[in-house]
GROMACS .gro file of C-alpha atoms in nm:
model
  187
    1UNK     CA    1  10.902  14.891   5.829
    2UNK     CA    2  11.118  14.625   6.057
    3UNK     CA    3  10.926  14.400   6.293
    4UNK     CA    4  11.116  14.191   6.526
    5UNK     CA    5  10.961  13.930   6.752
    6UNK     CA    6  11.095  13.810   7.036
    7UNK     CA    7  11.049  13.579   7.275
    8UNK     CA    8  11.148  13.291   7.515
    9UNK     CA    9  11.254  12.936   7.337
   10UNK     CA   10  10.915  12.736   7.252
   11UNK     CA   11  10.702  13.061   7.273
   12UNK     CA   12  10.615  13.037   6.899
   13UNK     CA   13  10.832  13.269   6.705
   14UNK     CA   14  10.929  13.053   6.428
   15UNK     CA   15  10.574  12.897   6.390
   16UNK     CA   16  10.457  13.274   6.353
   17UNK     CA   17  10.683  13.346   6.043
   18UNK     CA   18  10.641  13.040   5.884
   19UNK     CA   19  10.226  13.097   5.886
   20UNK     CA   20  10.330  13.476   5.796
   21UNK     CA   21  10.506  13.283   5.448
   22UNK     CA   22  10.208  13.090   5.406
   23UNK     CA   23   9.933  13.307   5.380
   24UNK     CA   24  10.116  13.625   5.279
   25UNK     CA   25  10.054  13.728   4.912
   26UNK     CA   26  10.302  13.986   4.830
   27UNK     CA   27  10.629  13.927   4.752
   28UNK     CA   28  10.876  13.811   5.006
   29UNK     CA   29  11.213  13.675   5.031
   30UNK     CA   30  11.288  13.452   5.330
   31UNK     CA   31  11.548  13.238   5.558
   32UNK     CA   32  11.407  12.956   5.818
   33UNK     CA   33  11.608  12.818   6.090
   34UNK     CA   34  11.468  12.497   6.223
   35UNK     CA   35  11.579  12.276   6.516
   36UNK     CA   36  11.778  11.933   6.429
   37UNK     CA   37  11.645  11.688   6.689
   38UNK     CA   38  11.830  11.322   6.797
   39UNK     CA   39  11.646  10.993   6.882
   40UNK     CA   40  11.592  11.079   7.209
   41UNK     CA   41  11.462  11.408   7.134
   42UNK     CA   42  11.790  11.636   7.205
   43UNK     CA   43  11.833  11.948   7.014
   44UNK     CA   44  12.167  11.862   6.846
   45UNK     CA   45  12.172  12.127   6.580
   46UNK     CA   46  12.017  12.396   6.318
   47UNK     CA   47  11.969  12.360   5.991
   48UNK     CA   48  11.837  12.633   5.780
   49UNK     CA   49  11.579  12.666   5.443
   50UNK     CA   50  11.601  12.970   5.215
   51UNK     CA   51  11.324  13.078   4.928
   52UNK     CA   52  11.579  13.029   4.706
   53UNK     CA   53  11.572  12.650   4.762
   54UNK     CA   54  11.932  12.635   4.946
   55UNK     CA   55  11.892  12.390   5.266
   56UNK     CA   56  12.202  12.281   5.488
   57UNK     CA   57  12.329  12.280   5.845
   58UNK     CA   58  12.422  12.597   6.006
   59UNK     CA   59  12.571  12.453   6.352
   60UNK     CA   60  12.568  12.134   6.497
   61UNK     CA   61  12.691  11.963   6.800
   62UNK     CA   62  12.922  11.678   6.567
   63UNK     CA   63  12.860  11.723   6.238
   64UNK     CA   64  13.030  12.017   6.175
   65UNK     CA   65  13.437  12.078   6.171
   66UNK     CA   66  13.446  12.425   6.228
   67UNK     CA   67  13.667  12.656   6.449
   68UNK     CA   68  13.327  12.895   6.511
   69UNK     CA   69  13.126  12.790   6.806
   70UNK     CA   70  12.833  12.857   7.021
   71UNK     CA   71  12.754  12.684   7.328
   72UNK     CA   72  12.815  12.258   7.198
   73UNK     CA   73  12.764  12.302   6.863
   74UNK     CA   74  13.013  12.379   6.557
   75UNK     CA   75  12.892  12.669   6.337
   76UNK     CA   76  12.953  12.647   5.925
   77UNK     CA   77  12.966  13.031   5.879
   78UNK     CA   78  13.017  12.939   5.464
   79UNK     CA   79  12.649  12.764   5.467
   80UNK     CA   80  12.530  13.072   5.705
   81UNK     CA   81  12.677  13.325   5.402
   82UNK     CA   82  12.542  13.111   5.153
   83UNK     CA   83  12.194  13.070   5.276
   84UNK     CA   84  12.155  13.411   5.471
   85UNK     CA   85  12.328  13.647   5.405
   86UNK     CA   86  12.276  13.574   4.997
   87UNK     CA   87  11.875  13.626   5.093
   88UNK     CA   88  11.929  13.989   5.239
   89UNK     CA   89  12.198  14.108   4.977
   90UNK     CA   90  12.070  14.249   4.683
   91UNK     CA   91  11.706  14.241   4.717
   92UNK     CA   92  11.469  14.451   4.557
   93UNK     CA   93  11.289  14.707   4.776
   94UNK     CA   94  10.915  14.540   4.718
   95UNK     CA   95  11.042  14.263   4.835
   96UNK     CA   96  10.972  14.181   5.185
   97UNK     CA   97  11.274  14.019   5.388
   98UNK     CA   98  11.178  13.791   5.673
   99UNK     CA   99  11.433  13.596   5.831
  100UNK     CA  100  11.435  13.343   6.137
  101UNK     CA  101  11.642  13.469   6.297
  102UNK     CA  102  11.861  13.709   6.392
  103UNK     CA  103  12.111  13.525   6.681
  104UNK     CA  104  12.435  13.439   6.767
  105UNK     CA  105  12.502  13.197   6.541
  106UNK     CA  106  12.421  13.397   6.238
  107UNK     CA  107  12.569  13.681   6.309
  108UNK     CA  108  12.920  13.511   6.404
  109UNK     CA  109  12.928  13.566   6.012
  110UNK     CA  110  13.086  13.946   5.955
  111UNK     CA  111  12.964  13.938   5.603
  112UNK     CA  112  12.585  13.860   5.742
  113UNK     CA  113  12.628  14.138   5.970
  114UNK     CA  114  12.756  14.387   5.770
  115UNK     CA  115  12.431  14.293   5.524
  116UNK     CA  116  12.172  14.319   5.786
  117UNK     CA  117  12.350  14.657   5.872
  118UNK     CA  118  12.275  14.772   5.582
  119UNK     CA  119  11.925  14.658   5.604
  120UNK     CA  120  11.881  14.886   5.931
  121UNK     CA  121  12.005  15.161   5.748
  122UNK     CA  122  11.788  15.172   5.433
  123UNK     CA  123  11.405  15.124   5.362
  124UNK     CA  124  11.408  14.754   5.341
  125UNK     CA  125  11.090  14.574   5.480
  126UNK     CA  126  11.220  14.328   5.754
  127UNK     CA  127  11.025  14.082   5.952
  128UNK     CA  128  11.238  13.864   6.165
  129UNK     CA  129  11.258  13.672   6.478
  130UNK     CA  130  11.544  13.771   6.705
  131UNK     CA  131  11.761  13.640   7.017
  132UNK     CA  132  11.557  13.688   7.352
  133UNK     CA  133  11.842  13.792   7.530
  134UNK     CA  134  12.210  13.806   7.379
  135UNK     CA  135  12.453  14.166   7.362
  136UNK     CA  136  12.503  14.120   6.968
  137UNK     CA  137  12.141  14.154   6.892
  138UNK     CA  138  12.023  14.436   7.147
  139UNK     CA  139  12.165  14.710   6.852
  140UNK     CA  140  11.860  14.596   6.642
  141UNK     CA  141  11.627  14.564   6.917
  142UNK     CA  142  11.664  14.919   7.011
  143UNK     CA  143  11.669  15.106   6.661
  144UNK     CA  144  11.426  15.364   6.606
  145UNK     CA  145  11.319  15.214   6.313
  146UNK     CA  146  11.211  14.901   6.458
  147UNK     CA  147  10.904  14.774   6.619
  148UNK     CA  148  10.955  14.498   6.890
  149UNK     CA  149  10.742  14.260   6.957
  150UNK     CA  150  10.739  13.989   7.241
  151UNK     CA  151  10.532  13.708   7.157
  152UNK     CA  152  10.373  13.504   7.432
  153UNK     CA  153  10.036  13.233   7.463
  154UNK     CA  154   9.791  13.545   7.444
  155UNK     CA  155   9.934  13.709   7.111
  156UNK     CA  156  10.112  13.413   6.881
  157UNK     CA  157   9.785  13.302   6.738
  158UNK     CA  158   9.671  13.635   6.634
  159UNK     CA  159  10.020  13.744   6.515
  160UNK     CA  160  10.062  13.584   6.162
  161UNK     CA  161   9.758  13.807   6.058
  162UNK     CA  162   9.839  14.108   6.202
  163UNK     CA  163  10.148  14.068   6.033
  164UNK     CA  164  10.029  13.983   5.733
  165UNK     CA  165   9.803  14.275   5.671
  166UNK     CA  166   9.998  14.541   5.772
  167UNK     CA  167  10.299  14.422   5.516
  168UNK     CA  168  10.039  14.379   5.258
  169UNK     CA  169   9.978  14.759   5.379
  170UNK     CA  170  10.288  14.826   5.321
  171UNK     CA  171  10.229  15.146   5.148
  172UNK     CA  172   9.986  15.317   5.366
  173UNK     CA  173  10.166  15.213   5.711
  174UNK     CA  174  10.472  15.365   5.594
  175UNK     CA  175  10.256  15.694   5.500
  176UNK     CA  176  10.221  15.707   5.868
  177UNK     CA  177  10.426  15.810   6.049
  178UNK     CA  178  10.527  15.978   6.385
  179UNK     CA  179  10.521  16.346   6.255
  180UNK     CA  180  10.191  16.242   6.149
  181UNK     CA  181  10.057  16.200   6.541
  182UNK     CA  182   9.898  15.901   6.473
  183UNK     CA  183  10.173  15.670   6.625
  184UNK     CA  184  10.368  15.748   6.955
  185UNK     CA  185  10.666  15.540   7.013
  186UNK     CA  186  10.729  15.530   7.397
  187UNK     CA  187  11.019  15.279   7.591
   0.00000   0.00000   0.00000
């Protein structure tokens, strides 16, 4: 199963996969972007966090030197490779993956694209958050495989449980399916 949740800046998509780490109980492998604030409170950067225990900055508006980048800020697509696209290579299939997030930045790496490909193709578990609106990220949003979610003041609260139980459900959500008529997917 892939979940993606999306969602306007500030609407709580990060905050809902980092309570989905916390009080999930299966096994999970996971990426988290967070914000790199200045003294006066200016998002200047991203840094990310991987379960492996790899932290660095991904892009930043000065300290970076990079060719790659998006918007003001310098993108290091080595410390992208080395803290995403590691995660999603190789992992086991009871594993679940859940990265924040799928954007721009991360996937101005080819070799974390061409793994999260592959992660659309086969029967990985994904949970991610992903871009509200940018053209490299609608091929994900709109694969049959996936189930989109928009998460907004009435839902993020409840979301992190949701989530949790149906990927520690794993098993019997995947038994359903749409030839069984139990789920209708609709646009």
């Amino acid at each position: 199963m892939k979940i993606l949740l999306t969602g306007r800046p500030g609407s709580g998509k990060s905050t809902v996969i980092e309570k989905f780490i916390e009080s999930f109980s299966g096994e999970a492998i996971w990426v988290l972007t967070k914000e790199i604030r200045n003294r006066q409170n200016e998002r200047v950067g991203f840094r990310g966090i991987n379960a492996l225990g790899g932290e660095g900055i991904i892009s930043h508006k000065t300290d970076i030197e990079s060719d790659y980048v998006i918007g003001s800020n310098k993108v290091d697509l080595p410390k992208i490779d080395e803290l995403f696209t590691k995660i999603i290579s190789n992992v086991s299939s009871e594993k679940i993956i859940v990265l924040d997030e799928i954007g721009p930045i991360q996937l101005l790496s080819k070799n974390f694209q061409r793994e999260l490909d592959q992660v659309f193709k086969n029967d990985s578990n994904l949970l991610a958050t992903i871009h509200l609106q940018d053209q490299k990220v609608e091929k994900y949003k709109k694969d049959l495989n996936t189930v989109l979610v928009e998460i907004n003041l009435e839902n993020r609260d409840k979301l992190p449980g949701v989530l949790t139980t149906i990927f520690e459900n794993i098993e019997q959500f995947d038994r359903l399916n749409i030839k069984s008529g139990i789920f209708l997917v609709s646009e």
